[in-house]
Amino acid sequence: MKKFVLSICFMVLFFCFGLLCLREESFSNDENRLLVKRSFGQTLLLESSFQDQFLYRSCFLEYSTKFKKLVGVRENNQVYFGRDGYLFEQTHALKDKDKLVSSLNGFYKKHNDLNMSLLLIPSHITVRPDLVSGVPVFDEYQEMKSLYRQIQFNVIDVVDVLKEHSMEYDMYYHLDSHLSSYGAYYVYQKYAELNDFDFLPMDRFHVEVVTDSFVGDLARRSYLFSLKKDRIVRFVHQDVDHLYFDEALKSNDMYGYFLGDDAVVTFVNDDQKNEILVVKDDDANVLIPFLVNHYSKVHVIDVNRYTDSISDYLESHKEIKEVVFIYGMNGLEKVL
Amino acid sequence: MNVCSILFLCFFVPIFYSVYYLIPSRFKNGWLLFGSLLFLVLRSSHLIWYFLVSSSFTYVGMHVLSNLPRNVSRKKILLWMIGILILIWLLFVRLDSVYSVIYGIILLHNIGTLLDFKKRIPTIFSYFTYVSCFSNLLLGPVLSYFDMEEELKSRKVTKEDFSDGVFSLVKGIGIQAILITFLSMCLDGLLLEKTILSSFVVIILTMLQVVLWFRSYFEISFGLSRMLGFHFEKCVSILDLGIFSWFKRYCGGFPKWVWFLLSAFLFGMNVNVVLWFLILAIVGTRSWLFLLSFVLLVQPSVLDFLLGFKHVPMSNFVVNYEIRSYLLMILISFGVVLFGQARKRFSGVQNVFYVVLVFLILIFLVSGTSNSIWAFMI
């Protein structure tokens, strides 16, 4: 009898569960993606729509990740679960390193009158391997060094400086793969040292908390939405409001607060003299507000969004005397 | 419609069975036929046309065979009919190769009925219900019309049938949604690594996945049938693949390789599948070699390492990590294969286990399940 009652309960539960899949939402804020809408034309789409439209989808996704954790799995969607609420992006060998090297060296040969440098931002796991144990970690630092050896212009190694200060401040966010403002400050310091200008000491900046509810890309990918959210801070030295995009804080992509998502941006500082071109991917966004303090004009080109020739851009902006390529190691393949 | 989906478990099953239990007995087969046709339409619209054309032809064929004049050879006509059924099948399966297995099962149901049929012709309604019955289709062409005839005419669902059925359904879907998903994730990681250990583990896990796959379909089909009041669970065991039982039953007189090649043909005419069935013809279906041959077919890259064609390390950190991560689920999978078949008396602990299992199934149905190694079969 007990078994019969339980069987009825299961059937009722299945049906009630089905009813919770009947809403019509078009976007998931937690996952930051479009949801499949109900369509009766194709069964596969209909099945996906029920998965996507489930009322407590985020909750269930999180439970599935927690169950995986419970049975001993240490990753979800290529995100490792670290200690103290940290999530880490997996690192991989570069598939087409030679192509990147030859294109960068080729660019340098074409513009060898410019002061050119390459700055690669390591992944969080390379800087804090102690926060995650028992998982296979690709030696990204070796890869970075071997790449640097083949580059014919200046290279800037920031791994040591990030490691050195990683115990004082969080160089990266807990739930996001990007560099935090503190990490960016030390990268800027290293950049200044190697380019012979005086960097501003940290006490000259006013550190402002912009938001304390930042859910990064790693939390979304691993479905761990209820971990302690990150704080986004900004380092303010002068009037730099035009460098930040407040609207981004109301959206799902809060990291867009730094620089937004334009392909080309130019920042002017009348107190300085030289002009610099920064060719970068998303990882460098947080660094730009520091550089603005030292150049009369900072031209920023987002390599993932800019479709024209960078050489042509330089031709039309003869005043640029310095070029820096700033890429995140994990995003390098995208820029090829 | 995939059985391991919200559409099937949370809409099709509760609605279909609620109506089934509420309507009077004389309408039950009609509702079953309607539900089965809906099940086919939700897979593919071509399937329903194939079912109608092929089953109608078979039904007309039975009438023709029963009214044959004495001077006409029954065997000759039968062979012609089978030929035409295969031609119809070929026509449809080329249009819709994704569901070739279901097309094959319907074909075998029809051919089997023509071969089994002696004098008495079933009603078109109960014949169509037999061929399309969704719980039967999931099992494969194991049962002939005449095995089911009695229960098709009249059957009763007891409380025990219903609860056994629900629990079996939950178990079957649990195996697919949880265990097979975890094994697939582990295999995905291991297949990227080229070491001797990963090759061996890939072989073992693929074998395990094959056995679990058949076990899950057996449980789902058993459960859905019991809930309808059918009792055919004693006819089959996990490794008694539907398609092989059919060929054994109807083509026993032919050399083994002939019916294995025929099976390959039915499974989609893929070179890999033909190769697998040839291996099966040599090693037989009931041995562990059957599974091994299947594994080598699905994962041919492991052969290179096993035969020492390439100099590869024994293991590496990634392989150890993958095995360590999924060890618990691998052990549970082995446990299900070794001890899962025993049907013990219902206890309070089982109660709790099934409640947890149901919640886990719902979680994994929302977050997505995976069974990548089967992509080549369908």
XYZ file of C-alpha atoms in Angstrom:
714
model
C 0.000 0.000 0.000
C 2.833 2.353 0.952
C 4.481 1.661 -2.385
C 1.225 2.424 -4.212
C 0.768 5.736 -2.398
C 4.350 6.675 -3.130
C 3.891 5.781 -6.811
C 0.849 8.070 -7.018
C 2.852 10.822 -5.323
C 5.629 10.396 -7.906
C 3.178 10.741 -10.782
C 1.602 13.844 -9.229
C 5.067 15.271 -8.626
C 6.092 14.669 -12.248
C 2.981 16.417 -13.497
C 3.340 19.395 -11.127
C 6.968 19.647 -12.152
C 5.827 19.766 -15.781
C 3.458 22.635 -14.981
C 6.407 24.627 -13.661
C 7.976 24.428 -17.128
C 5.158 26.315 -18.834
C 6.304 29.919 -18.335
C 7.478 32.050 -21.272
C 10.770 33.798 -20.492
C 13.135 34.880 -23.206
C 16.302 35.534 -21.220
C 18.050 33.996 -18.249
C 19.774 36.579 -16.081
C 21.717 33.970 -14.133
C 23.097 32.221 -17.183
C 23.236 35.433 -19.252
C 21.814 33.733 -22.334
C 18.674 33.559 -24.447
C 16.252 30.793 -23.516
C 14.620 28.444 -25.993
C 10.952 29.361 -26.426
C 8.212 26.792 -26.780
C 7.685 25.658 -30.352
C 5.561 22.691 -31.317
C 7.151 22.285 -34.735
C 10.202 20.352 -33.583
C 10.255 17.886 -30.725
C 13.901 18.563 -29.896
C 13.210 22.278 -29.556
C 10.131 21.542 -27.480
C 12.173 19.338 -25.148
C 14.853 22.045 -24.806
C 12.202 24.682 -24.175
C 10.830 22.721 -21.224
C 14.346 22.487 -19.802
C 14.938 26.199 -20.320
C 11.553 27.447 -19.155
C 11.525 25.624 -15.820
C 10.639 28.151 -13.144
C 13.450 27.259 -10.728
C 15.980 26.423 -13.434
C 18.913 28.285 -11.829
C 18.271 26.524 -8.541
C 18.204 23.120 -10.185
C 21.326 23.873 -12.219
C 23.080 24.762 -8.990
C 21.853 21.544 -7.347
C 23.215 19.520 -10.260
C 26.634 21.147 -9.813
C 26.493 20.570 -6.058
C 25.634 16.915 -6.634
C 28.616 16.603 -8.956
C 30.784 18.150 -6.240
C 29.338 15.747 -3.683
C 30.236 12.644 -5.707
C 33.801 13.846 -6.226
C 33.758 15.724 -9.524
C 35.847 18.887 -9.262
C 34.743 20.852 -12.291
C 31.730 21.875 -14.279
C 31.849 23.266 -17.811
C 35.638 23.587 -17.591
C 35.538 25.560 -14.352
C 37.381 24.127 -11.349
C 35.943 24.441 -7.855
C 38.630 26.030 -5.691
C 38.921 26.585 -1.967
C 37.435 29.604 -0.097
C 34.730 30.197 -2.716
C 37.117 30.673 -5.639
C 36.381 29.358 -9.100
C 39.120 28.824 -11.664
C 39.044 28.666 -15.405
C 40.861 25.676 -16.919
C 44.042 26.487 -18.816
C 45.026 24.922 -22.118
C 47.996 24.765 -24.459
C 47.843 27.274 -27.300
C 46.862 25.559 -30.504
C 48.393 28.011 -32.955
C 51.210 29.707 -31.120
C 53.420 30.091 -34.212
C 50.715 31.964 -36.071
C 50.379 34.450 -33.198
C 54.158 34.918 -32.950
C 54.583 35.444 -36.673
C 51.698 37.908 -36.891
C 53.028 39.943 -33.943
C 56.613 39.896 -35.241
C 55.354 40.749 -38.736
C 53.471 43.720 -37.310
C 56.609 44.857 -35.487
C 58.711 44.655 -38.666
C 56.201 46.903 -40.384
C 56.213 49.449 -37.558
C 59.673 49.082 -36.019
C 59.945 52.808 -35.385
C 57.348 52.470 -32.619
C 57.951 51.475 -29.025
C 56.079 48.190 -28.998
C 55.443 45.746 -26.177
C 53.441 42.624 -25.426
C 51.804 42.058 -22.056
C 50.132 38.732 -21.413
C 47.836 38.417 -18.419
C 48.047 34.965 -16.832
C 45.024 32.978 -15.686
C 44.111 33.045 -12.013
C 45.142 29.415 -11.536
C 48.703 30.247 -12.638
C 48.947 32.931 -9.956
C 47.208 31.038 -7.122
C 47.634 27.285 -7.793
C 47.519 26.761 -4.001
C 43.770 27.461 -3.942
C 42.895 24.391 -5.939
C 44.338 20.943 -5.390
C 44.270 17.610 -7.169
C 43.274 18.949 -10.557
C 45.394 18.862 -13.712
C 46.816 22.323 -14.330
C 48.494 23.091 -17.628
C 51.798 24.940 -17.140
C 50.656 28.196 -18.646
C 53.683 30.108 -17.371
C 56.067 27.924 -19.381
C 53.912 28.450 -22.434
C 53.984 32.179 -21.828
C 57.776 32.212 -21.425
C 58.317 30.229 -24.603
C 56.065 32.638 -26.458
C 57.930 35.630 -25.044
C 61.260 34.137 -26.186
C 60.079 34.203 -29.783
C 58.802 37.784 -29.705
C 61.223 40.304 -31.250
C 60.042 43.376 -29.330
C 59.539 44.185 -25.618
C 57.683 41.734 -23.460
C 56.287 42.329 -19.987
C 56.132 39.401 -17.577
C 53.637 40.148 -14.812
C 53.314 36.671 -13.262
C 55.859 37.322 -10.512
C 54.420 40.658 -9.469
C 50.908 39.217 -9.307
C 52.128 36.248 -7.281
C 54.070 38.502 -4.938
C 51.038 40.590 -4.006
C 48.381 37.875 -4.233
C 48.428 37.343 -0.462
C 47.782 41.054 0.243
C 44.873 41.583 -2.160
C 42.719 39.551 -4.467
C 44.434 39.900 -7.816
C 41.414 38.303 -9.491
C 37.726 38.020 -8.686
C 36.387 34.939 -6.910
C 33.730 34.170 -9.495
C 35.165 35.772 -12.598
C 38.146 35.043 -14.809
C 39.235 38.683 -15.183
C 41.851 40.635 -13.322
C 40.533 42.723 -10.418
C 41.379 46.403 -9.980
C 44.099 45.463 -7.457
C 45.620 43.037 -9.934
C 45.427 45.697 -12.607
C 47.213 48.167 -10.336
C 50.230 45.873 -9.946
C 50.289 45.115 -13.668
C 50.277 48.863 -14.279
C 53.117 49.286 -11.789
C 55.194 46.682 -13.656
C 54.360 48.306 -16.985
C 55.459 51.687 -15.682
C 58.748 50.300 -14.372
C 59.610 48.749 -17.711
C 58.543 51.817 -19.713
C 60.407 54.326 -17.581
C 57.606 56.459 -16.212
C 56.723 57.035 -12.593
C 53.708 55.098 -11.536
C 51.343 56.552 -8.956
C 51.629 54.886 -5.555
C 48.502 53.174 -4.299
C 47.859 55.801 -1.602
C 47.443 58.462 -4.286
C 44.326 56.666 -5.448
C 40.975 56.747 -3.778
C 39.577 53.171 -3.781
C 35.802 53.217 -4.310
C 33.500 50.224 -4.062
C 31.323 50.280 -7.143
C 29.166 47.235 -6.416
C 29.250 44.263 -4.086
C 26.974 42.015 -6.123
C 29.175 41.046 -9.045
C 28.460 37.539 -10.359
C 31.213 36.709 -12.815
C 31.436 34.518 -15.895
C 32.840 31.538 -13.963
C 29.830 31.421 -11.624
C 27.517 31.461 -14.608
C 29.439 28.737 -16.413
C 29.698 26.453 -13.405
C 26.097 27.191 -12.301
C 27.229 28.129 -8.793
C 25.092 31.229 -8.493
C 24.779 31.398 -4.724
C 28.478 31.699 -3.855
C 29.509 34.919 -2.134
C 29.387 37.658 -4.733
C 32.406 39.785 -5.624
C 33.019 43.458 -5.043
C 34.060 45.637 -7.947
C 36.309 48.498 -6.866
C 37.809 51.300 -8.892
C 40.951 53.308 -8.311
C 40.195 57.037 -8.670
C 42.979 59.563 -9.114
C 41.326 62.329 -11.119
C 38.036 62.926 -12.828
C 37.708 59.705 -14.730
C 33.962 59.121 -14.834
C 34.027 58.948 -18.626
C 36.149 55.794 -18.324
C 33.378 53.811 -16.681
C 29.964 52.676 -17.804
C 27.478 52.804 -14.937
C 24.721 51.221 -17.044
C 26.726 47.988 -17.095
C 26.201 47.634 -13.336
C 22.489 47.235 -13.946
C 23.060 44.569 -16.592
C 24.289 40.974 -16.345
C 27.709 41.828 -17.697
C 28.938 43.956 -14.789
C 32.547 43.664 -15.933
C 31.449 45.877 -18.846
C 31.640 48.704 -16.271
C 35.283 48.951 -17.307
C 35.353 50.370 -20.803
C 32.047 49.022 -22.143
C 32.069 47.100 -25.378
C 33.068 49.553 -28.080
C 35.580 48.475 -30.723
C 37.601 51.713 -30.512
C 37.729 54.157 -27.615
C 39.931 57.196 -27.145
C 40.676 58.890 -23.833
C 42.260 62.331 -23.629
C 44.343 63.742 -20.763
C 45.600 67.260 -21.491
C 48.183 67.137 -18.679
C 50.329 64.573 -20.488
C 52.258 64.428 -23.756
C 52.606 61.066 -25.488
C 49.971 59.011 -27.227
C 49.624 55.258 -26.912
C 47.682 52.619 -28.785
C 46.440 49.718 -26.662
C 45.433 46.656 -28.663
C 43.642 44.427 -26.217
C 40.997 41.869 -25.414
C 38.519 42.012 -22.491
C 41.163 41.151 -19.877
C 42.860 44.531 -20.298
C 39.767 46.696 -19.742
C 40.477 47.239 -16.058
C 44.018 48.411 -16.816
C 43.115 51.316 -19.090
C 42.036 53.771 -16.307
C 45.570 53.546 -14.879
C 47.258 54.264 -18.224
C 45.078 57.305 -18.826
C 47.004 59.098 -16.046
C 50.226 59.011 -18.078
C 49.337 59.687 -21.715
C 47.793 62.639 -23.486
C 45.692 60.274 -25.547
C 45.030 56.584 -25.073
C 43.651 54.872 -28.170
C 42.084 51.544 -27.269
C 41.281 48.935 -29.898
C 39.363 45.831 -28.878
C 40.815 43.146 -31.096
C 37.713 40.951 -30.809
C 35.405 43.681 -32.078
C 37.586 45.805 -34.380
C 37.371 44.603 -37.956
C 39.609 47.087 -39.797
C 43.388 47.007 -40.140
C 45.391 48.170 -37.119
C 48.183 49.288 -39.468
C 45.729 51.596 -41.231
C 44.707 53.003 -37.854
C 48.366 53.770 -37.100
C 48.793 55.343 -40.542
C 45.956 57.719 -39.824
C 47.225 58.517 -36.306
C 50.871 59.408 -36.840
C 51.181 60.913 -33.361
C 51.047 57.449 -31.762
C 54.549 56.491 -30.705
C 53.844 53.580 -28.433
C 51.860 50.389 -28.970
C 51.066 47.758 -26.352
C 49.313 44.465 -26.951
C 47.509 43.297 -23.821
C 45.887 39.887 -23.998
C 44.674 37.379 -21.440
C 46.356 33.993 -21.841
C 43.043 32.158 -21.990
C 41.649 34.473 -24.631
C 44.697 34.321 -26.904
C 43.176 31.813 -29.270
C 40.243 34.120 -29.895
C 42.511 36.937 -31.077
C 44.320 34.801 -33.642
C 10.306 12.101 -28.047
C 13.224 11.097 -25.896
C 12.119 9.018 -22.896
C 14.693 10.775 -20.760
C 13.057 14.187 -21.099
C 10.629 16.458 -19.259
C 8.200 16.202 -22.165
C 7.920 12.435 -21.730
C 8.172 12.039 -17.966
C 6.240 15.097 -16.815
C 3.622 15.485 -19.529
C 3.207 12.361 -21.616
C 3.324 9.760 -18.817
C 1.074 11.467 -16.190
C -1.544 12.680 -18.704
C -1.628 9.493 -20.768
C -1.881 7.164 -17.772
C -4.398 9.309 -15.847
C -6.797 9.224 -18.803
C -6.027 5.522 -19.351
C -7.142 4.633 -15.814
C -10.212 6.878 -15.890
C -11.801 5.700 -19.137
C -13.887 2.504 -19.345
C -12.103 -0.708 -20.393
C -13.543 -0.776 -23.899
C -11.836 2.509 -24.771
C -8.472 1.626 -23.260
C -6.962 0.129 -26.427
C -8.177 3.101 -28.451
C -6.466 5.463 -26.035
C -3.328 3.290 -26.090
C -3.273 3.467 -29.892
C -3.746 7.226 -29.782
C -0.973 7.611 -27.180
C 1.380 5.404 -29.174
C 0.737 7.348 -32.369
C 1.398 10.571 -30.483
C 4.632 9.030 -29.178
C 5.645 8.278 -32.790
C 4.624 11.709 -34.105
C 6.627 13.414 -31.391
C 9.680 11.469 -32.612
C 9.188 12.165 -36.285
C 6.252 12.855 -38.580
C 7.642 10.412 -41.181
C 7.433 7.604 -38.630
C 3.670 7.739 -38.425
C 3.311 7.496 -42.214
C 5.725 4.610 -42.296
C 3.813 2.877 -39.528
C 0.484 3.327 -41.336
C 1.761 2.196 -44.748
C 3.795 -0.746 -43.461
C 1.201 -2.054 -40.981
C -1.692 -1.635 -43.420
C 0.276 -3.563 -46.026
C 0.959 -6.319 -43.497
C -2.677 -6.437 -42.497
C -3.818 -6.713 -46.126
C -1.055 -9.321 -46.591
C -2.535 -11.454 -43.819
C -5.899 -11.391 -45.599
C -4.252 -12.333 -48.898
C -2.332 -15.191 -47.293
C -5.406 -16.589 -45.579
C -7.386 -16.633 -48.840
C -4.705 -18.078 -51.110
C -5.880 -20.632 -53.673
C -4.376 -24.089 -53.155
C -2.241 -23.978 -56.327
C -0.312 -20.818 -55.271
C 2.867 -21.236 -53.188
C 2.434 -19.537 -49.809
C 6.196 -19.270 -49.368
C 6.621 -17.392 -52.629
C 3.913 -14.846 -51.785
C 5.327 -14.444 -48.284
C 8.769 -13.708 -49.684
C 7.308 -11.129 -52.062
C 5.486 -9.471 -49.200
C 8.595 -9.353 -47.060
C 10.469 -7.886 -50.014
C 7.866 -5.157 -50.441
C 7.908 -4.423 -46.679
C 11.690 -4.009 -46.867
C 11.335 -1.721 -49.872
C 8.830 0.464 -48.004
C 11.190 0.528 -45.056
C 14.114 1.517 -47.289
C 12.109 4.331 -48.780
C 11.228 5.818 -45.398
C 14.468 5.157 -43.572
C 16.347 7.130 -46.224
C 14.062 10.085 -45.602
C 14.527 9.929 -41.859
C 17.685 8.006 -40.951
C 17.815 9.509 -37.434
C 15.297 7.013 -36.083
C 16.409 3.985 -38.103
C 16.176 1.733 -35.030
C 12.438 2.426 -34.542
C 11.814 1.957 -38.266
C 13.638 -1.379 -37.992
C 11.545 -2.462 -34.990
C 8.253 -1.680 -36.764
C 9.496 -3.582 -39.823
C 10.414 -6.608 -37.735
C 7.069 -6.504 -35.918
C 5.312 -6.611 -39.271
C 7.503 -9.307 -40.834
C 7.270 -11.364 -37.622
C 3.474 -11.230 -37.701
C 3.398 -12.350 -41.344
C 5.681 -15.271 -40.505
C 3.775 -16.218 -37.336
C 0.346 -15.818 -38.817
C -1.483 -19.100 -39.542
C -5.246 -18.751 -39.986
C -6.792 -16.394 -37.472
C -6.541 -12.732 -38.502
C -6.467 -10.163 -35.686
C -8.672 -7.100 -35.865
C -6.961 -4.176 -37.571
C -7.408 -2.115 -34.445
C -5.658 -4.509 -32.078
C -2.967 -5.203 -34.679
C -2.181 -1.521 -35.044
C -2.183 -1.186 -31.270
C 0.345 -4.016 -31.006
C 2.741 -2.612 -33.653
C 2.686 0.944 -32.373
C 2.510 0.262 -28.600
C 5.183 2.613 -27.199
C 6.252 0.394 -24.329
C 6.774 -2.416 -26.786
C 8.748 -0.265 -29.214
C 11.198 0.663 -26.465
C 11.882 -3.002 -25.799
C 12.563 -3.948 -29.429
C 10.890 -6.615 -31.507
C 10.894 -9.230 -28.752
C 7.204 -10.057 -28.583
C 5.103 -11.236 -31.486
C 1.462 -10.236 -31.818
C 0.395 -13.674 -30.695
C 2.436 -13.390 -27.441
C 0.442 -10.292 -26.553
C -2.900 -11.171 -28.097
C -4.576 -12.298 -24.904
C -3.594 -9.251 -22.872
C -4.421 -6.953 -25.777
C -7.996 -8.224 -25.604
C -8.447 -7.871 -21.893
C -6.125 -6.934 -19.080
C -6.368 -5.544 -15.592
C -4.016 -3.169 -13.830
C -3.636 -3.953 -10.142
C -2.233 -1.561 -7.564
C 0.886 -3.700 -7.516
C 1.228 -3.493 -11.314
C 0.982 0.282 -11.145
C 3.477 0.742 -8.336
C 5.939 -1.820 -9.754
C 5.646 -0.041 -13.071
C 6.272 3.431 -11.652
C 9.271 2.247 -9.634
C 10.725 0.463 -12.630
C 10.241 3.560 -14.796
C 11.969 5.717 -12.185
C 14.841 3.251 -11.995
C 15.258 3.103 -15.779
C 15.179 6.852 -16.236
C 17.476 7.261 -13.231
C 20.075 5.023 -14.887
C 19.933 7.072 -18.083
C 19.697 10.532 -16.565
C 22.342 10.058 -13.882
C 24.656 7.090 -14.347
C 24.958 7.159 -18.132
C 25.404 10.943 -18.013
C 28.272 10.660 -15.523
C 29.916 7.820 -17.439
C 29.660 9.874 -20.642
C 31.318 12.850 -18.948
C 34.149 10.625 -17.718
C 34.547 9.053 -21.174
C 34.646 12.482 -22.812
C 37.596 13.425 -20.615
C 39.432 10.099 -20.989
C 39.082 9.950 -24.761
C 41.217 13.080 -25.082
C 44.115 11.318 -23.359
C 46.316 8.751 -25.083
C 47.572 6.395 -22.402
C 47.330 2.661 -21.800
C 45.310 3.087 -18.591
C 42.798 5.436 -20.222
C 42.349 2.972 -23.109
C 41.513 0.148 -20.716
C 39.204 2.309 -18.640
C 37.475 3.542 -21.810
C 36.819 -0.072 -22.800
C 35.432 -0.972 -19.386
C 33.294 2.164 -19.124
C 31.901 1.780 -22.618
C 30.969 -1.832 -21.823
C 29.377 -0.633 -18.623
C 27.475 2.027 -20.526
C 26.198 -0.547 -23.043
C 24.916 -2.826 -20.277
C 23.367 0.105 -18.401
C 21.761 1.322 -21.588
C 19.993 -1.966 -22.175
C 19.119 -2.250 -18.496
C 17.566 1.214 -18.502
C 15.481 0.530 -21.604
C 14.442 -2.809 -20.156
C 13.328 -1.132 -16.914
C 11.526 1.723 -18.695
C 9.748 -0.631 -21.066
C 8.900 -3.053 -18.243
C 7.546 -0.189 -16.139
C 5.432 1.386 -18.869
C 4.006 -2.032 -19.831
C 3.180 -3.000 -16.259
C 1.374 0.297 -15.800
C -0.710 -0.639 -18.861
C -1.397 -4.092 -17.451
C 0.946 -6.076 -19.734
C 3.121 -8.765 -18.188
C 5.886 -9.732 -20.535
C 8.875 -9.163 -18.312
C 9.613 -12.880 -18.020
C 10.345 -13.149 -21.760
C 13.485 -11.000 -21.774
C 16.741 -10.379 -19.915
C 19.132 -7.454 -20.215
C 21.454 -8.917 -22.802
C 18.650 -10.510 -24.757
C 18.714 -7.801 -27.366
C 15.357 -7.528 -29.059
C 16.740 -7.677 -32.520
C 18.732 -10.849 -31.872
C 15.835 -12.699 -30.284
C 13.782 -11.849 -33.347
C 16.337 -13.236 -35.768
C 16.843 -16.310 -33.628
C 13.130 -16.919 -33.583
C 12.391 -16.386 -37.265
C 15.666 -17.009 -39.066
C 17.079 -19.818 -36.958
C 17.451 -22.000 -40.063
C 19.855 -19.615 -41.830
C 23.603 -19.547 -41.183
C 24.411 -17.220 -38.307
C 26.212 -14.613 -40.440
C 23.165 -14.122 -42.647
C 20.941 -12.884 -39.894
C 23.690 -10.841 -38.340
C 24.208 -9.081 -41.650
C 20.489 -8.561 -41.909
C 20.529 -6.963 -38.442
C 23.322 -4.668 -39.534
C 21.300 -3.696 -42.546
C 18.350 -2.875 -40.325
C 20.420 -0.862 -37.901
C 21.218 1.737 -40.498
C 23.651 0.224 -43.010
C 26.572 2.088 -41.479
C 29.918 0.413 -42.335
C 30.828 0.426 -38.641
C 27.574 -1.255 -37.714
C 27.972 -3.895 -40.420
C 31.483 -4.554 -39.100
C 30.191 -4.910 -35.570
C 27.533 -7.372 -36.578
C 30.139 -9.385 -38.494
C 32.221 -9.576 -35.331
C 29.109 -10.650 -33.471
C 28.502 -13.376 -36.030
C 31.884 -14.786 -35.098
C 31.839 -14.329 -31.319
C 28.144 -14.747 -30.509
C 25.834 -12.421 -28.654
C 25.959 -13.659 -25.121
C 29.648 -13.458 -24.395
C 31.655 -10.578 -23.016
C 33.333 -10.485 -26.409
C 30.092 -9.100 -27.727
C 30.522 -6.049 -25.560
C 34.225 -5.782 -26.274
C 33.625 -5.870 -30.013
C 31.070 -3.128 -29.592
C 33.529 -1.009 -27.633
C 36.235 -1.375 -30.245
C 33.729 -0.338 -32.826
C 32.657 2.766 -30.928
C 36.111 3.728 -29.752
C 38.477 2.338 -32.440
C 41.309 4.634 -31.312
C 41.897 2.497 -28.221
C 42.969 -0.386 -30.481
C 46.124 1.484 -31.500
C 47.319 1.622 -27.925
C 46.266 -1.839 -26.913
C 48.090 -3.427 -29.808
C 51.180 -1.346 -29.104
C 51.165 0.508 -32.399
C 52.111 3.700 -30.683
C 54.534 4.337 -27.887
C 52.326 5.732 -25.171
C 52.757 6.259 -21.420
C 51.073 4.021 -18.874
C 49.034 6.877 -17.429
C 49.169 10.584 -16.750
C 47.854 13.093 -14.224
C 44.744 13.940 -16.238
C 43.742 10.278 -16.557
C 44.216 9.721 -12.835
C 42.204 12.872 -12.122
C 39.328 11.812 -14.370
C 39.184 8.338 -12.833
C 39.380 9.735 -9.299
C 36.634 12.278 -10.011
C 34.173 9.743 -11.348
C 35.210 6.730 -9.246
C 32.139 6.811 -6.991
C 29.717 6.933 -9.916
C 31.652 4.168 -11.711
C 31.381 1.974 -8.609
C 27.653 2.722 -8.290
C 27.223 1.808 -11.973
C 28.956 -1.531 -11.379
C 26.711 -2.060 -8.354
C 23.592 -1.418 -10.464
C 24.789 -3.862 -13.136
C 25.682 -6.592 -10.642
C 22.906 -6.248 -8.076
C 20.304 -3.987 -9.680
C 18.280 -6.831 -11.158
C 17.255 -8.351 -7.831
C 13.659 -7.409 -7.037
C 13.578 -7.394 -3.280
C 10.689 -6.678 -0.985
C 9.876 -3.035 -0.624
C 11.380 -1.495 2.481
C 11.547 1.880 4.172
C 15.129 2.435 3.060
C 14.100 1.854 -0.539
C 11.351 4.406 0.040
C 13.850 7.104 0.850
C 16.163 5.977 -1.948
C 13.446 6.312 -4.574
C 12.332 9.729 -3.310
C 15.931 10.969 -3.571
C 16.261 9.331 -6.976
C 13.154 11.085 -8.284
C 14.493 14.479 -7.207
C 17.884 13.750 -8.757
C 16.197 12.721 -12.010
C 14.272 16.000 -12.117
C 17.455 17.967 -11.418
C 19.333 16.223 -14.220
C 16.426 16.482 -16.650
C 16.592 20.254 -16.208
C 20.379 20.583 -16.267
C 20.777 18.254 -19.252
C 21.747 14.624 -19.726
C 24.302 13.206 -22.084
C 24.810 9.942 -23.910
C 27.286 10.931 -26.564
C 28.643 7.489 -27.485
C 25.285 6.495 -28.885
C 25.268 9.245 -31.445
C 26.663 6.887 -34.070
C 23.838 4.373 -33.650
C 20.838 6.564 -34.351
